[in-house]
CSV table of C-alpha atoms (C1' of nucleotides) in Angstrom, one decimal:
chain,number,residue,atom,x,y,z
W,1,UNK,CA,0.0,0.0,0.0
W,2,UNK,CA,1.5,3.3,-0.9
W,3,UNK,CA,1.8,6.3,1.3
W,4,UNK,CA,-0.8,8.4,-0.4
W,5,UNK,CA,-3.5,5.7,0.0
W,6,UNK,CA,-2.7,4.9,3.6
W,7,UNK,CA,-3.1,8.6,4.4
W,8,UNK,CA,-6.3,8.9,2.4
W,9,UNK,CA,-7.8,6.0,4.3
W,10,UNK,CA,-6.9,7.2,7.8
W,11,UNK,CA,-10.0,8.4,9.5
W,12,UNK,CA,-8.0,11.4,10.8
W,13,UNK,CA,-7.9,12.7,7.2
W,14,UNK,CA,-11.4,11.6,6.1
W,15,UNK,CA,-13.3,14.1,4.0
W,16,UNK,CA,-10.3,16.2,3.0
W,17,UNK,CA,-9.8,17.2,-0.6
W,18,UNK,CA,-7.2,15.3,-2.6
W,19,UNK,CA,-5.0,18.3,-2.8
W,20,UNK,CA,-4.8,18.5,1.0
W,21,UNK,CA,-4.1,14.8,1.3
W,22,UNK,CA,-1.2,15.3,-1.1
W,23,UNK,CA,0.1,18.1,1.0
W,24,UNK,CA,-0.1,15.9,4.1
W,25,UNK,CA,1.5,13.0,2.3
W,26,UNK,CA,4.3,15.5,1.5
W,27,UNK,CA,5.3,15.9,5.1
W,28,UNK,CA,5.0,12.2,6.2
W,29,UNK,CA,8.1,10.2,6.8
W,30,UNK,CA,7.8,6.5,6.6
W,31,UNK,CA,9.8,4.4,9.1
W,32,UNK,CA,10.0,0.7,9.4
W,33,UNK,CA,10.3,-0.8,12.9
W,34,UNK,CA,11.2,-4.5,13.6
W,35,UNK,CA,9.0,-6.6,15.9
W,36,UNK,CA,9.7,-5.4,19.5
W,37,UNK,CA,11.4,-2.2,18.2
W,38,UNK,CA,11.0,1.0,20.2
W,39,UNK,CA,9.2,3.9,18.5
W,40,UNK,CA,9.3,6.4,21.4
W,41,UNK,CA,9.6,6.2,25.1
W,42,UNK,CA,8.0,7.8,28.1
W,43,UNK,CA,9.3,11.2,28.9
W,44,UNK,CA,11.1,11.6,25.6
W,45,UNK,CA,10.8,15.0,23.9
W,46,UNK,CA,8.1,14.7,21.3
W,47,UNK,CA,8.8,16.4,17.9
W,48,UNK,CA,5.9,14.8,16.1
W,49,UNK,CA,3.3,12.1,16.0
W,50,UNK,CA,2.7,8.9,14.1
W,51,UNK,CA,0.2,6.9,12.1
W,52,UNK,CA,0.4,3.1,11.7
W,53,UNK,CA,0.8,2.2,8.0
W,54,UNK,CA,1.2,-1.5,8.5
W,55,UNK,CA,1.6,-3.7,11.5
W,56,UNK,CA,0.6,-3.3,15.1
W,57,UNK,CA,1.9,-0.9,17.7
W,58,UNK,CA,1.4,-1.0,21.5
W,59,UNK,CA,1.4,2.1,23.7
W,60,UNK,CA,2.1,1.3,27.4
W,61,UNK,CA,3.3,2.5,30.7
W,62,UNK,CA,5.8,0.7,32.9
W,63,UNK,CA,6.0,0.7,36.7
W,64,UNK,CA,9.3,0.9,38.6
W,65,UNK,CA,9.0,-2.8,39.3
W,66,UNK,CA,8.7,-3.4,35.6
W,67,UNK,CA,5.0,-4.3,35.4
W,68,UNK,CA,3.5,-3.0,32.2
W,69,UNK,CA,0.1,-1.6,31.5
W,70,UNK,CA,-1.0,-1.4,27.9
W,71,UNK,CA,-3.0,1.7,27.2
W,72,UNK,CA,-3.8,1.0,23.5
W,73,UNK,CA,-3.0,-1.3,20.7
W,74,UNK,CA,-3.0,0.4,17.3
W,75,UNK,CA,-3.5,-1.0,13.8
W,76,UNK,CA,-3.2,0.4,10.3
W,77,UNK,CA,-4.7,3.8,9.8
W,78,UNK,CA,-4.6,4.7,13.5
W,79,UNK,CA,-2.7,7.8,14.7
W,80,UNK,CA,-0.8,7.6,18.0
W,81,UNK,CA,1.5,9.8,20.1
W,82,UNK,CA,-0.5,12.9,19.0
W,83,UNK,CA,-1.1,14.3,22.5
W,84,UNK,CA,2.3,16.1,22.9
W,85,UNK,CA,1.7,17.9,19.6
W,86,UNK,CA,-0.7,20.1,21.4
W,87,UNK,CA,0.7,20.2,24.8
W,88,UNK,CA,4.1,21.0,23.6
W,89,UNK,CA,6.0,18.5,25.8
W,90,UNK,CA,7.1,14.9,26.1
W,91,UNK,CA,5.4,11.6,25.3
W,92,UNK,CA,3.4,10.4,28.3
W,93,UNK,CA,4.0,6.7,27.5
W,94,UNK,CA,6.1,4.2,25.5
W,95,UNK,CA,5.4,2.7,22.1
W,96,UNK,CA,6.9,-0.4,20.5
W,97,UNK,CA,6.0,-2.4,17.5
W,98,UNK,CA,4.3,-5.7,18.4
W,99,UNK,CA,5.2,-7.1,15.0
W,100,UNK,CA,7.3,-5.7,12.2
W,101,UNK,CA,5.5,-2.4,11.3
W,102,UNK,CA,5.7,0.6,9.2
W,103,UNK,CA,4.7,3.9,10.7
W,104,UNK,CA,4.4,7.4,9.2
W,105,UNK,CA,6.0,10.2,11.2
W,106,UNK,CA,4.6,13.7,11.0
W,107,UNK,CA,6.9,16.4,12.3
W,108,UNK,CA,5.1,18.7,14.8
W,109,UNK,CA,6.0,22.1,13.5
W,110,UNK,CA,5.2,21.3,9.9
W,111,UNK,CA,2.0,19.7,10.9
W,112,UNK,CA,0.8,22.5,13.1
W,113,UNK,CA,1.3,25.1,10.5
W,114,UNK,CA,-0.6,22.9,8.2
W,115,UNK,CA,-3.7,22.7,10.4
W,116,UNK,CA,-3.8,26.3,11.2
W,117,UNK,CA,-5.4,27.1,8.0
W,118,UNK,CA,-7.5,23.9,7.7
W,119,UNK,CA,-10.7,23.9,9.7
W,120,UNK,CA,-12.1,20.5,8.6
W,121,UNK,CA,-8.8,18.8,9.5
W,122,UNK,CA,-8.9,20.5,12.9
W,123,UNK,CA,-12.4,19.2,13.5
W,124,UNK,CA,-11.3,15.7,12.7
W,125,UNK,CA,-8.5,16.1,15.2
W,126,UNK,CA,-11.0,17.3,17.9
W,127,UNK,CA,-13.1,14.2,17.1
W,128,UNK,CA,-10.1,12.0,17.4
W,129,UNK,CA,-9.0,13.3,20.8
W,130,UNK,CA,-12.6,13.2,22.0
W,131,UNK,CA,-13.0,9.6,21.1
W,132,UNK,CA,-9.8,8.7,22.7
W,133,UNK,CA,-10.9,10.4,25.9
W,134,UNK,CA,-14.0,8.4,25.8
W,135,UNK,CA,-12.0,5.2,25.6
W,136,UNK,CA,-9.9,6.2,28.5
W,137,UNK,CA,-13.1,6.9,30.5
W,138,UNK,CA,-14.1,3.3,29.8
W,139,UNK,CA,-10.7,2.0,30.7
W,140,UNK,CA,-10.6,3.8,34.0
W,141,UNK,CA,-14.1,2.5,34.7
W,142,UNK,CA,-13.1,-1.0,33.9
W,143,UNK,CA,-9.9,-0.9,36.0
W,144,UNK,CA,-11.7,0.5,39.0
W,145,UNK,CA,-15.2,-0.9,38.9
W,146,UNK,CA,-14.8,-4.3,37.5
W,147,UNK,CA,-13.0,-7.5,38.4
W,148,UNK,CA,-10.7,-9.2,35.9
W,149,UNK,CA,-13.4,-11.7,34.7
W,150,UNK,CA,-15.7,-8.8,33.9
W,151,UNK,CA,-13.0,-7.0,32.0
W,152,UNK,CA,-12.2,-10.1,30.0
W,153,UNK,CA,-15.8,-10.7,29.2
W,154,UNK,CA,-16.1,-7.1,28.0
W,155,UNK,CA,-13.1,-7.5,25.9
W,156,UNK,CA,-14.3,-10.7,24.3
W,157,UNK,CA,-17.7,-9.2,23.4
W,158,UNK,CA,-15.9,-6.2,22.0
W,159,UNK,CA,-13.7,-8.4,19.8
W,160,UNK,CA,-16.8,-10.3,18.7
W,161,UNK,CA,-18.5,-7.1,17.7
W,162,UNK,CA,-15.3,-6.1,15.8
W,163,UNK,CA,-15.1,-9.4,14.0
W,164,UNK,CA,-18.6,-9.3,12.4
W,165,UNK,CA,-20.3,-10.5,15.5
W,166,UNK,CA,-18.9,-13.9,14.9
W,167,UNK,CA,-19.0,-16.3,17.9
W,168,UNK,CA,-15.7,-17.6,16.6
W,169,UNK,CA,-13.0,-15.2,17.2
W,170,UNK,CA,-9.2,-15.1,17.4
W,171,UNK,CA,-7.2,-13.0,19.8
W,172,UNK,CA,-5.2,-10.3,17.9
W,173,UNK,CA,-2.5,-10.4,20.6
W,174,UNK,CA,-0.8,-12.9,22.8
W,175,UNK,CA,-2.4,-13.9,26.1
W,176,UNK,CA,0.5,-12.2,27.9
W,177,UNK,CA,-0.2,-9.0,26.1
W,178,UNK,CA,-3.9,-9.3,26.8
W,179,UNK,CA,-3.2,-9.7,30.5
W,180,UNK,CA,-1.3,-6.4,30.4
W,181,UNK,CA,-4.1,-4.7,28.4
W,182,UNK,CA,-6.6,-5.9,31.0
W,183,UNK,CA,-4.5,-4.7,33.9
W,184,UNK,CA,-3.5,-8.1,35.2
W,185,UNK,CA,-0.8,-10.8,34.8
W,186,UNK,CA,-0.7,-13.9,32.6
W,187,UNK,CA,-1.2,-16.4,35.5
W,188,UNK,CA,-4.4,-14.7,36.6
W,189,UNK,CA,-5.7,-14.5,33.0
W,190,UNK,CA,-4.9,-18.1,32.4
W,191,UNK,CA,-6.9,-19.1,35.4
W,192,UNK,CA,-9.9,-17.0,34.4
W,193,UNK,CA,-9.8,-18.5,30.9
W,194,UNK,CA,-9.9,-21.9,32.6
W,195,UNK,CA,-12.8,-21.0,34.8
W,196,UNK,CA,-14.8,-19.5,32.0
W,197,UNK,CA,-14.2,-22.7,30.0
W,198,UNK,CA,-15.4,-24.9,32.9
W,199,UNK,CA,-18.5,-22.9,33.2
W,200,UNK,CA,-19.1,-23.4,29.4
W,201,UNK,CA,-19.0,-19.7,28.7
W,202,UNK,CA,-16.3,-20.1,26.1
W,203,UNK,CA,-14.1,-22.6,24.5
W,204,UNK,CA,-10.4,-21.8,24.2
W,205,UNK,CA,-8.0,-23.4,21.7
W,206,UNK,CA,-4.8,-21.3,21.7
W,207,UNK,CA,-5.7,-18.0,20.4
W,208,UNK,CA,-9.0,-19.2,18.9
W,209,UNK,CA,-12.0,-18.5,21.2
W,210,UNK,CA,-15.6,-19.7,20.7
W,211,UNK,CA,-18.3,-17.9,22.6
W,212,UNK,CA,-20.6,-20.6,23.9
W,213,UNK,CA,-22.8,-18.4,26.1
W,214,UNK,CA,-23.2,-14.9,24.8
W,215,UNK,CA,-25.8,-14.0,27.3
W,216,UNK,CA,-23.7,-15.3,30.2
W,217,UNK,CA,-20.8,-13.2,29.1
W,218,UNK,CA,-23.0,-10.1,29.0
W,219,UNK,CA,-24.1,-10.9,32.6
W,220,UNK,CA,-20.5,-11.3,33.6
W,221,UNK,CA,-19.7,-8.0,32.1
W,222,UNK,CA,-22.2,-6.4,34.4
W,223,UNK,CA,-22.0,-8.1,37.7
W,224,UNK,CA,-18.4,-9.2,37.5
W,225,UNK,CA,-18.6,-12.5,39.5
W,226,UNK,CA,-17.5,-15.7,37.9
L,1,UNK,CA,-17.9,37.5,39.5
L,2,UNK,CA,-19.7,38.3,36.3
L,3,UNK,CA,-20.2,36.1,33.3
L,4,UNK,CA,-17.8,38.0,31.1
L,5,UNK,CA,-14.9,37.9,33.5
L,6,UNK,CA,-15.4,34.2,34.3
L,7,UNK,CA,-15.2,33.5,30.6
L,8,UNK,CA,-12.2,35.7,30.1
L,9,UNK,CA,-10.3,34.0,32.8
L,10,UNK,CA,-11.0,30.4,31.7
L,11,UNK,CA,-7.9,29.0,30.1
L,12,UNK,CA,-10.0,27.6,27.3
L,13,UNK,CA,-10.5,31.1,26.1
L,14,UNK,CA,-7.0,32.5,26.9
L,15,UNK,CA,-5.6,34.8,24.3
L,16,UNK,CA,-8.8,35.5,22.5
L,17,UNK,CA,-9.7,39.1,21.5
L,18,UNK,CA,-12.3,40.9,23.7
L,19,UNK,CA,-14.8,40.9,20.9
L,20,UNK,CA,-14.6,37.1,20.6
L,21,UNK,CA,-15.0,36.8,24.4
L,22,UNK,CA,-18.1,38.9,24.2
L,23,UNK,CA,-19.4,36.7,21.5
L,24,UNK,CA,-18.8,33.6,23.5
L,25,UNK,CA,-20.3,35.2,26.6
L,26,UNK,CA,-23.4,35.8,24.4
L,27,UNK,CA,-24.1,32.1,24.0
L,28,UNK,CA,-23.3,31.1,27.6
L,29,UNK,CA,-26.3,30.1,29.8
L,30,UNK,CA,-25.6,30.3,33.6
L,31,UNK,CA,-27.2,27.7,35.7
L,32,UNK,CA,-27.1,27.3,39.5
L,33,UNK,CA,-26.9,23.8,41.0
L,34,UNK,CA,-27.5,23.0,44.7
L,35,UNK,CA,-25.0,20.8,46.6
L,36,UNK,CA,-25.4,17.3,45.4
L,37,UNK,CA,-27.5,18.4,42.4
L,38,UNK,CA,-27.2,16.5,39.1
L,39,UNK,CA,-25.8,18.3,36.1
L,40,UNK,CA,-25.9,15.5,33.6
L,41,UNK,CA,-25.9,11.7,33.7
L,42,UNK,CA,-24.1,8.9,32.0
L,43,UNK,CA,-25.7,8.1,28.7
L,44,UNK,CA,-27.8,11.2,28.5
L,45,UNK,CA,-27.9,12.9,25.1
L,46,UNK,CA,-25.4,15.8,25.2
L,47,UNK,CA,-26.5,19.0,23.6
L,48,UNK,CA,-23.6,21.1,25.0
L,49,UNK,CA,-20.8,21.4,27.5
L,50,UNK,CA,-20.1,23.3,30.7
L,51,UNK,CA,-17.7,25.5,32.5
L,52,UNK,CA,-17.6,25.9,36.3
L,53,UNK,CA,-18.2,29.5,37.2
L,54,UNK,CA,-18.2,29.0,41.0
L,55,UNK,CA,-18.2,25.9,43.2
L,56,UNK,CA,-17.0,22.4,42.7
L,57,UNK,CA,-18.2,19.7,40.3
L,58,UNK,CA,-17.4,16.0,40.3
L,59,UNK,CA,-17.5,13.8,37.2
L,60,UNK,CA,-17.8,10.1,37.9
L,61,UNK,CA,-18.9,6.6,36.8
L,62,UNK,CA,-21.0,4.2,38.9
L,63,UNK,CA,-20.8,0.4,38.8
L,64,UNK,CA,-24.0,-1.7,38.9
L,65,UNK,CA,-23.3,-2.4,42.5
L,66,UNK,CA,-23.3,1.3,43.1
L,67,UNK,CA,-19.6,1.8,43.7
L,68,UNK,CA,-18.5,5.1,42.3
L,69,UNK,CA,-15.2,6.1,40.7
L,70,UNK,CA,-14.5,9.8,40.4
L,71,UNK,CA,-12.8,10.7,37.1
L,72,UNK,CA,-12.3,14.4,37.9
L,73,UNK,CA,-13.1,17.2,40.3
L,74,UNK,CA,-13.5,20.5,38.6
L,75,UNK,CA,-13.2,24.0,40.0
L,76,UNK,CA,-13.9,27.6,38.7
L,77,UNK,CA,-12.8,28.2,35.1
L,78,UNK,CA,-12.6,24.5,34.2
L,79,UNK,CA,-14.6,23.1,31.3
L,80,UNK,CA,-16.2,19.7,31.6
L,81,UNK,CA,-18.5,17.5,29.5
L,82,UNK,CA,-16.9,18.7,26.3
L,83,UNK,CA,-16.1,15.3,24.8
L,84,UNK,CA,-19.6,14.6,23.3
L,85,UNK,CA,-19.5,18.0,21.5
L,86,UNK,CA,-17.0,16.4,19.1
L,87,UNK,CA,-18.2,12.9,19.0
L,88,UNK,CA,-21.8,13.8,18.6
L,89,UNK,CA,-23.2,11.5,21.2
L,90,UNK,CA,-24.0,11.0,24.8
L,91,UNK,CA,-22.1,12.0,28.0
L,92,UNK,CA,-19.8,9.1,29.0
L,93,UNK,CA,-20.2,9.8,32.8
L,94,UNK,CA,-22.2,11.6,35.4
L,95,UNK,CA,-21.7,15.0,36.9
L,96,UNK,CA,-23.0,16.5,40.1
L,97,UNK,CA,-22.2,19.6,42.2
L,98,UNK,CA,-20.2,18.8,45.3
L,99,UNK,CA,-21.2,22.1,46.8
L,100,UNK,CA,-23.6,24.7,45.6
L,101,UNK,CA,-22.2,25.8,42.2
L,102,UNK,CA,-22.9,27.9,39.2
L,103,UNK,CA,-22.0,26.5,35.8
L,104,UNK,CA,-22.1,28.0,32.3
L,105,UNK,CA,-23.8,25.9,29.7
L,106,UNK,CA,-22.7,26.2,26.0
L,107,UNK,CA,-25.1,24.8,23.5
L,108,UNK,CA,-23.3,22.5,21.1
L,109,UNK,CA,-24.6,23.7,17.7
L,110,UNK,CA,-24.0,27.4,18.5
L,111,UNK,CA,-20.6,26.7,19.9
L,112,UNK,CA,-19.5,24.5,16.9
L,113,UNK,CA,-20.4,27.1,14.4
L,114,UNK,CA,-18.5,29.6,16.5
L,115,UNK,CA,-15.3,27.6,16.4
L,116,UNK,CA,-15.4,26.8,12.8
L,117,UNK,CA,-14.1,30.2,11.9
L,118,UNK,CA,-11.8,30.6,14.9
L,119,UNK,CA,-8.4,29.0,14.7
L,120,UNK,CA,-6.9,30.2,18.0
L,121,UNK,CA,-9.9,28.9,19.9
L,122,UNK,CA,-9.6,25.6,18.1
L,123,UNK,CA,-6.0,25.3,19.1
L,124,UNK,CA,-6.9,26.0,22.7
L,125,UNK,CA,-9.5,23.2,22.5
L,126,UNK,CA,-6.9,20.8,21.1
L,127,UNK,CA,-4.7,21.7,23.9
L,128,UNK,CA,-7.4,21.1,26.5
L,129,UNK,CA,-8.3,17.7,25.1
L,130,UNK,CA,-4.7,16.7,25.0
L,131,UNK,CA,-4.0,17.7,28.5
L,132,UNK,CA,-7.0,15.8,29.6
L,133,UNK,CA,-5.8,12.7,27.8
L,134,UNK,CA,-2.5,13.0,29.6
L,135,UNK,CA,-4.3,13.1,32.9
L,136,UNK,CA,-6.2,10.0,32.0
L,137,UNK,CA,-2.9,8.3,31.1
L,138,UNK,CA,-1.7,9.1,34.6
L,139,UNK,CA,-4.9,7.9,36.2
L,140,UNK,CA,-4.9,4.6,34.3
L,141,UNK,CA,-1.2,4.2,35.3
L,142,UNK,CA,-2.0,4.8,38.9
L,143,UNK,CA,-5.0,2.5,39.0
L,144,UNK,CA,-3.1,-0.3,37.4
L,145,UNK,CA,0.5,0.1,38.5
L,146,UNK,CA,0.3,1.4,42.0
L,147,UNK,CA,-1.2,0.3,45.3
L,148,UNK,CA,-3.5,2.6,47.2
L,149,UNK,CA,-0.7,4.0,49.5
L,150,UNK,CA,1.3,5.0,46.4
L,151,UNK,CA,-1.7,6.7,44.9
L,152,UNK,CA,-2.4,8.6,48.1
L,153,UNK,CA,1.2,9.7,48.3
L,154,UNK,CA,1.0,11.0,44.7
L,155,UNK,CA,-2.1,12.8,45.5
L,156,UNK,CA,-0.7,14.5,48.6
L,157,UNK,CA,2.4,15.6,46.7
L,158,UNK,CA,0.2,16.9,43.9
L,159,UNK,CA,-1.9,18.8,46.4
L,160,UNK,CA,1.2,20.3,48.0
L,161,UNK,CA,2.5,21.4,44.6
L,162,UNK,CA,-0.9,23.0,44.0
L,163,UNK,CA,-0.9,24.8,47.3
L,164,UNK,CA,2.4,26.7,46.9
L,165,UNK,CA,4.5,23.7,47.9
L,166,UNK,CA,3.4,24.1,51.4
L,167,UNK,CA,3.9,21.2,53.8
L,168,UNK,CA,0.6,22.2,55.4
L,169,UNK,CA,-2.3,21.4,53.2
L,170,UNK,CA,-6.0,20.9,53.4
L,171,UNK,CA,-8.0,18.4,51.5
L,172,UNK,CA,-10.4,20.1,49.1
L,173,UNK,CA,-12.8,17.2,49.3
L,174,UNK,CA,-14.1,14.8,52.0
L,175,UNK,CA,-12.2,11.6,52.7
L,176,UNK,CA,-15.0,9.6,51.4
L,177,UNK,CA,-14.8,11.4,48.1
L,178,UNK,CA,-11.0,11.1,48.1
L,179,UNK,CA,-11.4,7.4,48.5
L,180,UNK,CA,-13.5,7.3,45.3
L,181,UNK,CA,-11.1,9.5,43.5
L,182,UNK,CA,-8.2,7.1,44.3
L,183,UNK,CA,-10.2,4.1,43.3
L,184,UNK,CA,-10.8,2.7,46.8
L,185,UNK,CA,-13.2,2.9,49.7
L,186,UNK,CA,-13.3,5.0,52.9
L,187,UNK,CA,-12.3,2.2,55.2
L,188,UNK,CA,-9.2,1.4,53.3
L,189,UNK,CA,-8.2,5.0,52.9
L,190,UNK,CA,-8.7,5.6,56.6
L,191,UNK,CA,-6.4,2.7,57.4
L,192,UNK,CA,-3.7,4.0,55.1
L,193,UNK,CA,-3.9,7.4,56.6
L,194,UNK,CA,-3.4,5.8,60.0
L,195,UNK,CA,-0.4,3.8,58.8
L,196,UNK,CA,1.2,6.8,57.2
L,197,UNK,CA,0.7,8.7,60.4
L,198,UNK,CA,2.3,5.9,62.5
L,199,UNK,CA,5.3,5.9,60.1
L,200,UNK,CA,5.6,9.7,60.7
L,201,UNK,CA,5.1,10.4,57.0
L,202,UNK,CA,2.3,12.8,57.6
L,203,UNK,CA,0.1,14.2,60.4
L,204,UNK,CA,-3.6,14.2,59.9
L,205,UNK,CA,-6.1,16.5,61.7
L,206,UNK,CA,-9.4,16.2,60.0
L,207,UNK,CA,-8.9,17.6,56.6
L,208,UNK,CA,-5.7,19.3,57.5
L,209,UNK,CA,-2.6,17.3,56.6
L,210,UNK,CA,1.0,18.1,57.4
L,211,UNK,CA,3.7,16.5,55.3
L,212,UNK,CA,6.4,15.3,57.8
L,213,UNK,CA,8.6,13.3,55.4
L,214,UNK,CA,8.5,14.7,51.9
L,215,UNK,CA,11.2,12.4,50.7
L,216,UNK,CA,9.5,9.4,52.2
L,217,UNK,CA,6.3,10.2,50.4
L,218,UNK,CA,8.2,10.5,47.1
L,219,UNK,CA,9.7,7.0,47.7
L,220,UNK,CA,6.2,5.7,48.4
L,221,UNK,CA,5.0,7.2,45.2
L,222,UNK,CA,7.5,5.1,43.3
L,223,UNK,CA,7.8,1.8,45.1
L,224,UNK,CA,4.3,1.7,46.5
L,225,UNK,CA,4.9,-0.3,49.7
L,226,UNK,CA,4.1,1.2,53.1
C,1,DT,C1',13.8,-36.0,15.1
C,2,DG,C1',15.5,-33.7,18.5
C,3,DT,C1',16.6,-29.2,20.6
C,4,DT,C1',15.6,-24.8,22.0
C,5,DC,C1',13.0,-20.8,23.1
C,6,DG,C1',9.1,-18.3,24.3
C,7,DC,C1',4.5,-18.7,25.8
C,8,DA,C1',1.1,-20.7,28.6
C,9,DT,C1',-0.5,-23.3,32.4
C,10,DT,C1',-0.7,-25.1,37.2
C,11,DG,C1',0.1,-25.3,42.2
C,12,DA,C1',1.2,-23.5,46.8
C,13,DC,C1',1.3,-19.5,49.1
C,14,DC,C1',0.6,-14.6,50.7
C,15,DT,C1',-1.1,-10.0,51.0
C,16,DA,C1',-3.7,-6.0,49.9
C,17,DT,C1',-8.0,-4.6,50.0
C,18,DG,C1',-12.9,-5.3,49.9
C,19,DT,C1',-17.2,-6.5,53.0
C,20,DC,C1',-19.9,-6.2,57.0
C,21,DA,C1',-20.9,-4.4,61.3
C,22,DA,C1',-20.3,-1.4,65.0
C,23,DA,C1',-18.6,2.5,67.5
C,24,DA,C1',-16.8,7.1,67.6
C,25,DG,C1',-16.5,11.6,66.1
C,26,DT,C1',-18.3,16.0,64.0
C,27,DA,C1',-21.6,19.1,62.4
C,28,DT,C1',-26.2,21.1,62.1
C,29,DA,C1',-30.5,22.3,63.4
C,30,DT,C1',-34.1,22.7,66.6
Q,1,DA,C1',-28.0,21.7,75.0
Q,2,DT,C1',-29.8,17.8,72.7
Q,3,DA,C1',-31.1,15.3,69.0
Q,4,DT,C1',-30.3,13.8,64.2
Q,5,DA,C1',-27.6,12.6,60.6
Q,6,DC,C1',-23.4,12.2,58.3
Q,7,DT,C1',-18.5,11.2,58.2
Q,8,DT,C1',-14.7,8.7,59.8
Q,9,DT,C1',-12.6,5.1,62.3
Q,10,DT,C1',-11.9,0.4,64.0
Q,11,DG,C1',-12.4,-4.6,64.1
Q,12,DA,C1',-13.1,-9.3,62.4
Q,13,DC,C1',-13.3,-11.6,58.3
Q,14,DA,C1',-13.2,-13.2,53.3
Q,15,DT,C1',-11.2,-13.3,48.9
Q,16,DA,C1',-9.4,-11.8,44.4
Q,17,DG,C1',-5.5,-11.7,42.6
Q,18,DG,C1',-0.4,-11.2,42.9
Q,19,DT,C1',4.3,-13.8,43.6
Q,20,DC,C1',7.3,-17.5,43.1
Q,21,DA,C1',8.5,-21.7,41.1
Q,22,DA,C1',7.9,-25.7,38.3
Q,23,DT,C1',6.1,-27.9,34.4
Q,24,DG,C1',4.0,-28.3,29.9
Q,25,DC,C1',3.4,-27.1,25.2
Q,26,DG,C1',4.1,-25.7,20.5
Q,27,DA,C1',6.6,-23.5,16.7
Q,28,DA,C1',10.9,-22.6,14.5
Q,29,DC,C1',15.2,-24.5,13.4
Q,30,DA,C1',19.3,-27.3,13.1
DNA sequence: TGTTCGCATTGACCTATGTCAAAAGTATAT
DNA sequence: ATATACTTTTGACATAGGTCAATGCGAACA
């Protein structure tokens, strides 16, 4: 996929005239990152933001003891690291490629001068940031108001919705990564998968999950107890 | 304080020409809310956003079992409920007044048409949303990577910084509310205050806190164990 | 066909924190 | 002052989930 069409299909740039897209493509710098490669790190001075062209990128925080909490996993077309563009400071988290990925880098100063005369783009940006805030609201809610089984159930239902409501779904990330995304550790996650299987809520075969009791999962989502 | 000057002093509108400020003031609708009064609720259709003129407002989520997690506490000059203005949907949380408060309501449609031709305002908005995202990043980090003592220590240091770095500080909210803000319950918070007092890290007299061991609190913030 | 490496699972154990219940403290109004 | 109601504290207890350590499993590779 070429640079131009990646940019054109990113929702951040939806609805912009071709000429604008071309202008934006002009400032994008493609970079290829190997699996596990660092893209930026927490506290690092931010001189631009990124969009995933191909691959998968995780953004995460790490505690002093080394435990990691994934904030987001991004796929093709999704922008990340955009917050410091508008707060003029450092990245608030780390980003690495989960698999070999190509990202587009947009230098801050160039980009800002570009949006200053482009209202539709700016409205898209506002939309993006707002959606992201909403996601965080949900994440805080989950971390504080739900036990791990409830969070996992939510995640599975979310995945199902994402994969055409199929009852057959495959985890897009390893179980270890999933544990971090859900704010727990692999051992705990493994036990909960086992309990959910016993109770015939799901069937687990490696990364392939079958939802056996959709309704039951919805209940779990709400009342949390397994 | 009159409407005009409240608006002029809100950081969201910093740097705008007087004439713009007047225009914005023209669309603001003041509303007074009694202590405990509801401003909006989770899932409610959003037709505008708010700015606190006087008082104190909490924004929070509630679990099915009734446990509440405070997302933010807002004071004079701070905007809240602005996310749905750009995502075109419902409020993702609840808001109530902690004490008798006056808020300014800005109807969505009017406000959007206003920003469409106002680049500086839009940049302020982008800055606001970005800062808020950063705060959420921190909150997720705290909830997932730190035990309650670490979160409390962080909060106390934050408060100290906010109150001219004084070692004497007073809690702006009740301990029960603080528990919710930190993602825990009053009993647990009370015990941690007691332990921190025993260890001579702080002295607690009602809502008045004295920081006795600043360095110790910083360590707690990082390694979490008390 | 082994060998190796990373991921996943399982077991034994421990601790932070939530639950439930009661008492103590504080504030407000009559 | 005294009553009423709310907030905070304290105690006894239960448990979710983290830690540590060992084992199992599967994919890539020699």
